[in-house]
N, CA, C and O atoms as a GROMACS GRO file, in nm:
protein
  424
    1UNK      N    1   0.408  -3.010   3.326
    1UNK     CA    2   0.541  -3.056   3.291
    1UNK      C    3   0.567  -3.031   3.144
    1UNK      O    4   0.472  -3.014   3.068
    2UNK      N    5   0.693  -3.028   3.102
    2UNK     CA    6   0.723  -3.000   2.961
    2UNK      C    7   0.655  -3.100   2.869
    2UNK      O    8   0.652  -3.220   2.896
    3UNK      N    9   0.600  -3.049   2.760
    3UNK     CA   10   0.534  -3.134   2.662
    3UNK      C   11   0.387  -3.159   2.691
    3UNK      O   12   0.319  -3.225   2.612
    4UNK      N   13   0.337  -3.109   2.803
    4UNK     CA   14   0.196  -3.128   2.838
    4UNK      C   15   0.108  -3.043   2.748
    4UNK      O   16   0.147  -2.934   2.708
    5UNK      N   17  -0.010  -3.093   2.716
    5UNK     CA   18  -0.107  -3.018   2.638
    5UNK      C   19  -0.176  -2.918   2.728
    5UNK      O   20  -0.231  -2.954   2.832
    6UNK      N   21  -0.173  -2.791   2.689
    6UNK     CA   22  -0.236  -2.685   2.767
    6UNK      C   23  -0.370  -2.648   2.709
    6UNK      O   24  -0.463  -2.616   2.782
    7UNK      N   25  -0.381  -2.651   2.575
    7UNK     CA   26  -0.506  -2.614   2.510
    7UNK      C   27  -0.516  -2.687   2.377
    7UNK      O   28  -0.416  -2.721   2.314
    8UNK      N   29  -0.638  -2.710   2.336
    8UNK     CA   30  -0.666  -2.764   2.203
    8UNK      C   31  -0.748  -2.660   2.129
    8UNK      O   32  -0.838  -2.598   2.185
    9UNK      N   33  -0.714  -2.642   2.002
    9UNK     CA   34  -0.781  -2.541   1.921
    9UNK      C   35  -0.844  -2.609   1.800
    9UNK      O   36  -0.772  -2.649   1.708
   10UNK      N   37  -0.977  -2.622   1.797
   10UNK     CA   38  -1.040  -2.677   1.677
   10UNK      C   39  -1.029  -2.575   1.565
   10UNK      O   40  -1.058  -2.457   1.585
   11UNK      N   41  -0.986  -2.620   1.448
   11UNK     CA   42  -0.960  -2.527   1.339
   11UNK      C   43  -1.013  -2.585   1.209
   11UNK      O   44  -0.970  -2.692   1.165
   12UNK      N   45  -1.108  -2.514   1.146
   12UNK     CA   46  -1.162  -2.556   1.017
   12UNK      C   47  -1.086  -2.494   0.902
   12UNK      O   48  -1.079  -2.552   0.793
   13UNK      N   49  -1.030  -2.376   0.924
   13UNK     CA   50  -0.949  -2.309   0.823
   13UNK      C   51  -0.850  -2.219   0.895
   13UNK      O   52  -0.868  -2.187   1.013
   14UNK      N   53  -0.745  -2.179   0.824
   14UNK     CA   54  -0.643  -2.096   0.885
   14UNK      C   55  -0.523  -2.179   0.924
   14UNK      O   56  -0.503  -2.290   0.874
   15UNK      N   57  -0.443  -2.124   1.014
   15UNK     CA   58  -0.320  -2.191   1.053
   15UNK      C   59  -0.285  -2.159   1.198
   15UNK      O   60  -0.326  -2.057   1.253
   16UNK      N   61  -0.209  -2.250   1.259
   16UNK     CA   62  -0.158  -2.231   1.394
   16UNK      C   63  -0.006  -2.243   1.390
   16UNK      O   64   0.047  -2.335   1.327
   17UNK      N   65   0.063  -2.151   1.456
   17UNK     CA   66   0.208  -2.160   1.469
   17UNK      C   67   0.245  -2.143   1.614
   17UNK      O   68   0.181  -2.068   1.688
   18UNK      N   69   0.348  -2.214   1.655
   18UNK     CA   70   0.398  -2.207   1.793
   18UNK      C   71   0.545  -2.171   1.790
   18UNK      O   72   0.622  -2.223   1.708
   19UNK      N   73   0.584  -2.082   1.880
   19UNK     CA   74   0.722  -2.042   1.894
   19UNK      C   75   0.754  -2.038   2.042
   19UNK      O   76   0.664  -2.033   2.125
   20UNK      N   77   0.881  -2.040   2.074
   20UNK     CA   78   0.921  -2.031   2.214
   20UNK      C   79   1.041  -2.117   2.244
   20UNK      O   80   1.104  -2.173   2.154
   21UNK      N   81   1.071  -2.128   2.373
   21UNK     CA   82   1.190  -2.200   2.417
   21UNK      C   83   1.158  -2.340   2.468
   21UNK      O   84   1.250  -2.412   2.508
   22UNK      N   85   1.032  -2.381   2.466
   22UNK     CA   86   0.992  -2.510   2.524
   22UNK      C   87   1.057  -2.629   2.456
   22UNK      O   88   1.098  -2.723   2.524
   23UNK      N   89   1.066  -2.628   2.324
   23UNK     CA   90   1.116  -2.744   2.251
   23UNK      C   91   1.264  -2.735   2.216
   23UNK      O   92   1.338  -2.833   2.230
   24UNK      N   93   1.308  -2.618   2.170
   24UNK     CA   94   1.445  -2.606   2.120
   24UNK      C   95   1.534  -2.522   2.209
   24UNK      O   96   1.646  -2.490   2.170
   25UNK      N   97   1.489  -2.486   2.328
   25UNK     CA   98   1.569  -2.401   2.415
   25UNK      C   99   1.566  -2.256   2.368
   25UNK      O  100   1.490  -2.220   2.278
   26UNK      N  101   1.651  -2.175   2.429
   26UNK     CA  102   1.653  -2.033   2.398
   26UNK      C  103   1.718  -2.014   2.261
   26UNK      O  104   1.838  -2.035   2.245
   27UNK      N  105   1.638  -1.973   2.162
   27UNK     CA  106   1.689  -1.952   2.027
   27UNK      C  107   1.635  -1.824   1.963
   27UNK      O  108   1.669  -1.792   1.850
   28UNK      N  109   1.549  -1.753   2.036
   28UNK     CA  110   1.493  -1.628   1.985
   28UNK      C  111   1.564  -1.514   2.056
   28UNK      O  112   1.574  -1.512   2.179
   29UNK      N  113   1.612  -1.418   1.978
   29UNK     CA  114   1.684  -1.303   2.033
   29UNK      C  115   1.598  -1.179   2.016
   29UNK      O  116   1.544  -1.154   1.909
   30UNK      N  117   1.586  -1.100   2.123
   30UNK     CA  118   1.514  -0.974   2.117
   30UNK      C  119   1.600  -0.875   2.039
   30UNK      O  120   1.709  -0.840   2.085
   31UNK      N  121   1.554  -0.828   1.923
   31UNK     CA  122   1.637  -0.738   1.842
   31UNK      C  123   1.660  -0.603   1.910
   31UNK      O  124   1.754  -0.531   1.874
   32UNK      N  125   1.577  -0.567   2.007
   32UNK     CA  126   1.594  -0.439   2.077
   32UNK      C  127   1.710  -0.443   2.175
   32UNK      O  128   1.775  -0.342   2.199
   33UNK      N  129   1.737  -0.561   2.232
   33UNK     CA  130   1.839  -0.572   2.336
   33UNK      C  131   1.957  -0.661   2.296
   33UNK      O  132   2.065  -0.651   2.353
   34UNK      N  133   1.935  -0.748   2.197
   34UNK     CA  134   2.038  -0.845   2.160
   34UNK      C  135   2.046  -0.962   2.256
   34UNK      O  136   2.135  -1.046   2.245
   35UNK      N  137   1.954  -0.967   2.351
   35UNK     CA  138   1.955  -1.074   2.452
   35UNK      C  139   1.853  -1.181   2.417
   35UNK      O  140   1.753  -1.153   2.351
   36UNK      N  141   1.878  -1.304   2.461
   36UNK     CA  142   1.781  -1.412   2.437
   36UNK      C  143   1.648  -1.384   2.508
   36UNK      O  144   1.645  -1.326   2.616
   37UNK      N  145   1.541  -1.426   2.445
   37UNK     CA  146   1.407  -1.413   2.501
   37UNK      C  147   1.388  -1.523   2.604
   37UNK      O  148   1.420  -1.639   2.579
   38UNK      N  149   1.336  -1.486   2.722
   38UNK     CA  150   1.316  -1.588   2.825
   38UNK      C  151   1.188  -1.573   2.907
   38UNK      O  152   1.167  -1.650   3.000
   39UNK      N  153   1.103  -1.476   2.873
   39UNK     CA  154   0.982  -1.457   2.953
   39UNK      C  155   0.861  -1.532   2.898
   39UNK      O  156   0.754  -1.530   2.958
   40UNK      N  157   0.878  -1.599   2.782
   40UNK     CA  158   0.771  -1.679   2.724
   40UNK      C  159   0.828  -1.816   2.690
   40UNK      O  160   0.922  -1.828   2.611
   41UNK      N  161   0.770  -1.919   2.750
   41UNK     CA  162   0.812  -2.056   2.721
   41UNK      C  163   0.756  -2.100   2.588
   41UNK      O  164   0.823  -2.166   2.508
   42UNK      N  165   0.629  -2.062   2.564
   42UNK     CA  166   0.562  -2.103   2.442
   42UNK      C  167   0.455  -2.001   2.405
   42UNK      O  168   0.385  -1.949   2.492
   43UNK      N  169   0.445  -1.972   2.276
   43UNK     CA  170   0.340  -1.885   2.225
   43UNK      C  171   0.280  -1.951   2.102
   43UNK      O  172   0.352  -1.984   2.008
   44UNK      N  173   0.149  -1.970   2.103
   44UNK     CA  174   0.078  -2.026   1.988
   44UNK      C  175  -0.022  -1.924   1.939
   44UNK      O  176  -0.095  -1.864   2.018
   45UNK      N  177  -0.026  -1.905   1.808
   45UNK     CA  178  -0.112  -1.804   1.748
   45UNK      C  179  -0.191  -1.866   1.634
   45UNK      O  180  -0.138  -1.945   1.555
   46UNK      N  181  -0.319  -1.830   1.626
   46UNK     CA  182  -0.407  -1.872   1.517
   46UNK      C  183  -0.428  -1.750   1.426
   46UNK      O  184  -0.464  -1.642   1.473
   47UNK      N  185  -0.404  -1.770   1.296
   47UNK     CA  186  -0.423  -1.662   1.198
   47UNK      C  187  -0.476  -1.722   1.069
   47UNK      O  188  -0.489  -1.844   1.057
   48UNK      N  189  -0.506  -1.637   0.973
   48UNK     CA  190  -0.559  -1.684   0.844
   48UNK      C  191  -0.457  -1.769   0.770
   48UNK      O  192  -0.493  -1.869   0.707
   49UNK      N  193  -0.329  -1.732   0.776
   49UNK     CA  194  -0.224  -1.805   0.706
   49UNK      C  195  -0.108  -1.838   0.796
   49UNK      O  196  -0.091  -1.776   0.901
   50UNK      N  197  -0.027  -1.935   0.756
   50UNK     CA  198   0.086  -1.980   0.838
   50UNK      C  199   0.191  -1.871   0.855
   50UNK      O  200   0.250  -1.858   0.962
   51UNK      N  201   0.216  -1.793   0.751
   51UNK     CA  202   0.315  -1.686   0.762
   51UNK      C  203   0.278  -1.586   0.871
   51UNK      O  204   0.363  -1.549   0.952
   52UNK      N  205   0.152  -1.543   0.874
   52UNK     CA  206   0.106  -1.451   0.978
   52UNK      C  207   0.112  -1.516   1.116
   52UNK      O  208   0.156  -1.454   1.212
   53UNK      N  209   0.066  -1.640   1.124
   53UNK     CA  210   0.067  -1.709   1.254
   53UNK      C  211   0.209  -1.720   1.308
   53UNK      O  212   0.232  -1.697   1.427
   54UNK      N  213   0.305  -1.756   1.222
   54UNK     CA  214   0.444  -1.769   1.265
   54UNK      C  215   0.504  -1.635   1.306
   54UNK      O  216   0.572  -1.626   1.408
   55UNK      N  217   0.477  -1.533   1.227
   55UNK     CA  218   0.526  -1.399   1.259
   55UNK      C  219   0.477  -1.353   1.396
   55UNK      O  220   0.555  -1.304   1.477
   56UNK      N  221   0.347  -1.370   1.421
   56UNK     CA  222   0.290  -1.321   1.547
   56UNK      C  223   0.326  -1.410   1.665
   56UNK      O  224   0.330  -1.361   1.778
   57UNK      N  225   0.352  -1.538   1.644
   57UNK     CA  226   0.399  -1.624   1.753
   57UNK      C  227   0.538  -1.580   1.799
   57UNK      O  228   0.566  -1.576   1.919
   58UNK      N  229   0.624  -1.548   1.704
   58UNK     CA  230   0.758  -1.498   1.740
   58UNK      C  231   0.747  -1.361   1.804
   58UNK      O  232   0.820  -1.332   1.900
   59UNK      N  233   0.658  -1.276   1.752
   59UNK     CA  234   0.635  -1.144   1.813
   59UNK      C  235   0.593  -1.158   1.958
   59UNK      O  236   0.639  -1.084   2.044
   60UNK      N  237   0.504  -1.254   1.986
   60UNK     CA  238   0.459  -1.276   2.124
   60UNK      C  239   0.576  -1.310   2.215
   60UNK      O  240   0.582  -1.264   2.329
   61UNK      N  241   0.669  -1.389   2.166
   61UNK     CA  242   0.786  -1.426   2.246
   61UNK      C  243   0.875  -1.305   2.272
   61UNK      O  244   0.920  -1.284   2.384
   62UNK      N  245   0.899  -1.226   2.169
   62UNK     CA  246   0.985  -1.108   2.183
   62UNK      C  247   0.918  -1.003   2.272
   62UNK      O  248   0.985  -0.942   2.355
   63UNK      N  249   0.788  -0.980   2.255
   63UNK     CA  250   0.717  -0.882   2.336
   63UNK      C  251   0.720  -0.921   2.483
   63UNK      O  252   0.728  -0.834   2.571
   64UNK      N  253   0.713  -1.050   2.510
   64UNK     CA  254   0.719  -1.097   2.648
   64UNK      C  255   0.581  -1.126   2.705
   64UNK      O  256   0.480  -1.080   2.653
   65UNK      N  257   0.580  -1.202   2.811
   65UNK     CA  258   0.455  -1.246   2.872
   65UNK      C  259   0.369  -1.129   2.919
   65UNK      O  260   0.246  -1.134   2.908
   66UNK      N  261   0.431  -1.024   2.970
   66UNK     CA  262   0.354  -0.914   3.027
   66UNK      C  263   0.304  -0.812   2.925
   66UNK      O  264   0.225  -0.724   2.961
   67UNK      N  265   0.348  -0.821   2.800
   67UNK     CA  266   0.309  -0.721   2.700
   67UNK      C  267   0.228  -0.785   2.587
   67UNK      O  268   0.283  -0.847   2.496
   68UNK      N  269   0.096  -0.768   2.596
   68UNK     CA  270   0.008  -0.812   2.488
   68UNK      C  271  -0.051  -0.693   2.413
   68UNK      O  272  -0.151  -0.708   2.343
   69UNK      N  273   0.010  -0.576   2.428
   69UNK     CA  274  -0.045  -0.456   2.363
   69UNK      C  275  -0.048  -0.471   2.211
   69UNK      O  276  -0.131  -0.407   2.146
   70UNK      N  277   0.037  -0.551   2.154
   70UNK     CA  278   0.046  -0.570   2.010
   70UNK      C  279  -0.074  -0.645   1.952
   70UNK      O  280  -0.099  -0.635   1.832
   71UNK      N  281  -0.151  -0.720   2.034
   71UNK     CA  282  -0.258  -0.802   1.978
   71UNK      C  283  -0.370  -0.719   1.916
   71UNK      O  284  -0.440  -0.768   1.827
   72UNK      N  285  -0.388  -0.596   1.962
   72UNK     CA  286  -0.493  -0.510   1.905
   72UNK      C  287  -0.466  -0.476   1.760
   72UNK      O  288  -0.559  -0.448   1.684
   73UNK      N  289  -0.339  -0.479   1.720
   73UNK     CA  290  -0.300  -0.440   1.586
   73UNK      C  291  -0.260  -0.558   1.498
   73UNK      O  292  -0.233  -0.543   1.380
   74UNK      N  293  -0.259  -0.676   1.558
   74UNK     CA  294  -0.215  -0.796   1.485
   74UNK      C  295  -0.331  -0.855   1.406
   74UNK      O  296  -0.448  -0.839   1.441
   75UNK      N  297  -0.297  -0.923   1.302
   75UNK     CA  298  -0.397  -0.990   1.220
   75UNK      C  299  -0.407  -1.137   1.266
   75UNK      O  300  -0.369  -1.229   1.193
   76UNK      N  301  -0.458  -1.156   1.389
   76UNK     CA  302  -0.470  -1.291   1.443
   76UNK      C  303  -0.613  -1.318   1.486
   76UNK      O  304  -0.690  -1.226   1.513
   77UNK      N  305  -0.648  -1.446   1.490
   77UNK     CA  306  -0.779  -1.486   1.543
   77UNK      C  307  -0.772  -1.502   1.694
   77UNK      O  308  -0.870  -1.476   1.764
   78UNK      N  309  -0.658  -1.544   1.743
   78UNK     CA  310  -0.641  -1.566   1.886
   78UNK      C  311  -0.509  -1.631   1.915
   78UNK      O  312  -0.431  -1.660   1.823
   79UNK      N  313  -0.483  -1.655   2.042
   79UNK     CA  314  -0.358  -1.720   2.078
   79UNK      C  315  -0.345  -1.738   2.227
   79UNK      O  316  -0.433  -1.705   2.306
   80UNK      N  317  -0.228  -1.793   2.264
   80UNK     CA  318  -0.199  -1.824   2.403
   80UNK      C  319  -0.049  -1.809   2.425
   80UNK      O  320   0.030  -1.851   2.340
   81UNK      N  321  -0.010  -1.750   2.537
   81UNK     CA  322   0.131  -1.744   2.576
   81UNK      C  323   0.146  -1.807   2.713
   81UNK      O  324   0.058  -1.794   2.799
   82UNK      N  325   0.258  -1.876   2.732
   82UNK     CA  326   0.284  -1.944   2.858
   82UNK      C  327   0.418  -1.895   2.912
   82UNK      O  328   0.518  -1.895   2.841
   83UNK      N  329   0.417  -1.854   3.038
   83UNK     CA  330   0.538  -1.804   3.105
   83UNK      C  331   0.615  -1.919   3.169
   83UNK      O  332   0.561  -2.029   3.183
   84UNK      N  333   0.740  -1.896   3.207
   84UNK     CA  334   0.818  -2.001   3.272
   84UNK      C  335   0.753  -2.055   3.401
   84UNK      O  336   0.773  -2.171   3.436
   85UNK      N  337   0.675  -1.971   3.471
   85UNK     CA  338   0.607  -2.018   3.592
   85UNK      C  339   0.477  -2.090   3.561
   85UNK      O  340   0.401  -2.125   3.651
   86UNK      N  341   0.452  -2.113   3.430
   86UNK     CA  342   0.335  -2.182   3.377
   86UNK      C  343   0.207  -2.099   3.382
   86UNK      O  344   0.098  -2.154   3.363
   87UNK      N  345   0.218  -1.970   3.406
   87UNK     CA  346   0.103  -1.881   3.392
   87UNK      C  347   0.066  -1.872   3.246
   87UNK      O  348   0.152  -1.883   3.158
   88UNK      N  349  -0.063  -1.851   3.219
   88UNK     CA  350  -0.113  -1.850   3.082
   88UNK      C  351  -0.193  -1.723   3.057
   88UNK      O  352  -0.273  -1.681   3.141
   89UNK      N  353  -0.171  -1.662   2.940
   89UNK     CA  354  -0.255  -1.551   2.894
   89UNK      C  355  -0.309  -1.590   2.758
   89UNK      O  356  -0.236  -1.644   2.674
   90UNK      N  357  -0.440  -1.562   2.736
   90UNK     CA  358  -0.505  -1.598   2.610
   90UNK      C  359  -0.575  -1.476   2.553
   90UNK      O  360  -0.613  -1.384   2.625
   91UNK      N  361  -0.591  -1.477   2.420
   91UNK     CA  362  -0.667  -1.371   2.356
   91UNK      C  363  -0.746  -1.427   2.240
   91UNK      O  364  -0.711  -1.529   2.180
   92UNK      N  365  -0.855  -1.358   2.209
   92UNK     CA  366  -0.940  -1.388   2.094
   92UNK      C  367  -0.954  -1.257   2.018
   92UNK      O  368  -0.990  -1.155   2.075
   93UNK      N  369  -0.923  -1.263   1.888
   93UNK     CA  370  -0.923  -1.139   1.811
   93UNK      C  371  -0.821  -1.045   1.872
   93UNK      O  372  -0.706  -1.083   1.892
   94UNK      N  373  -0.860  -0.925   1.902
   94UNK     CA  374  -0.769  -0.827   1.960
   94UNK      C  375  -0.789  -0.805   2.108
   94UNK      O  376  -0.748  -0.702   2.161
   95UNK      N  377  -0.852  -0.902   2.177
   95UNK     CA  378  -0.885  -0.881   2.317
   95UNK      C  379  -0.844  -0.999   2.404
   95UNK      O  380  -0.870  -1.115   2.370
   96UNK      N  381  -0.778  -0.969   2.515
   96UNK     CA  382  -0.740  -1.075   2.608
   96UNK      C  383  -0.865  -1.130   2.676
   96UNK      O  384  -0.957  -1.056   2.708
   97UNK      N  385  -0.867  -1.260   2.697
   97UNK     CA  386  -0.976  -1.325   2.768
   97UNK      C  387  -0.921  -1.380   2.899
   97UNK      O  388  -0.805  -1.421   2.906
   98UNK      N  389  -1.004  -1.380   3.001
   98UNK     CA  390  -0.960  -1.429   3.130
   98UNK      C  391  -0.868  -1.330   3.200
   98UNK      O  392  -0.780  -1.370   3.276
   99UNK      N  393  -0.889  -1.199   3.175
   99UNK     CA  394  -0.805  -1.096   3.234
   99UNK      C  395  -0.834  -1.086   3.383
   99UNK      O  396  -0.948  -1.101   3.426
  100UNK      N  397  -0.731  -1.060   3.459
  100UNK     CA  398  -0.748  -1.040   3.602
  100UNK      C  399  -0.630  -1.094   3.679
  100UNK      O  400  -0.535  -1.148   3.622
  101UNK      N  401  -0.637  -1.079   3.810
  101UNK     CA  402  -0.527  -1.125   3.894
  101UNK      C  403  -0.520  -1.276   3.901
  101UNK      O  404  -0.416  -1.331   3.937
  102UNK      N  405  -0.628  -1.343   3.869
  102UNK     CA  406  -0.631  -1.490   3.874
  102UNK      C  407  -0.593  -1.549   3.741
  102UNK      O  408  -0.671  -1.624   3.681
  103UNK      N  409  -0.474  -1.518   3.694
  103UNK     CA  410  -0.427  -1.574   3.568
  103UNK      C  411  -0.425  -1.725   3.580
  103UNK      O  412  -0.393  -1.781   3.685
  104UNK      N  413  -0.460  -1.789   3.472
  104UNK     CA  414  -0.463  -1.935   3.468
  104UNK      C  415  -0.323  -1.990   3.485
  104UNK      O  416  -0.230  -1.949   3.416
  105UNK      N  417  -0.307  -2.082   3.577
  105UNK     CA  418  -0.180  -2.152   3.595
  105UNK      C  419  -0.205  -2.299   3.572
  105UNK      O  420  -0.293  -2.358   3.634
  106UNK      N  421  -0.127  -2.359   3.481
  106UNK     CA  422  -0.147  -2.499   3.448
  106UNK      C  423  -0.046  -2.588   3.517
  106UNK      O  424  -0.048  -2.709   3.500
   0.00000   0.00000   0.00000
């Protein structure tokens, strides 16, 4: 349900940023189409600094749930994206974890 905790990330240094439509509704626009982003409810990213974490969390929303190709080139430690159907994709460094047809559904 909305507001439920999906994951906890222990963090000794660095920053976490979350973006998406879960809290404030649709407010991110895909600059390629001019249309509101709707394939990611929430994206949380861990990076060395808050600016990078925020940038990549918004990037995750714009790229969409099905496109994590950008993570190989991003300066992130890891992250998680959640789709409207509550499917979850996670990555550590530049690699998705838990890949397969049995995507985690919360």
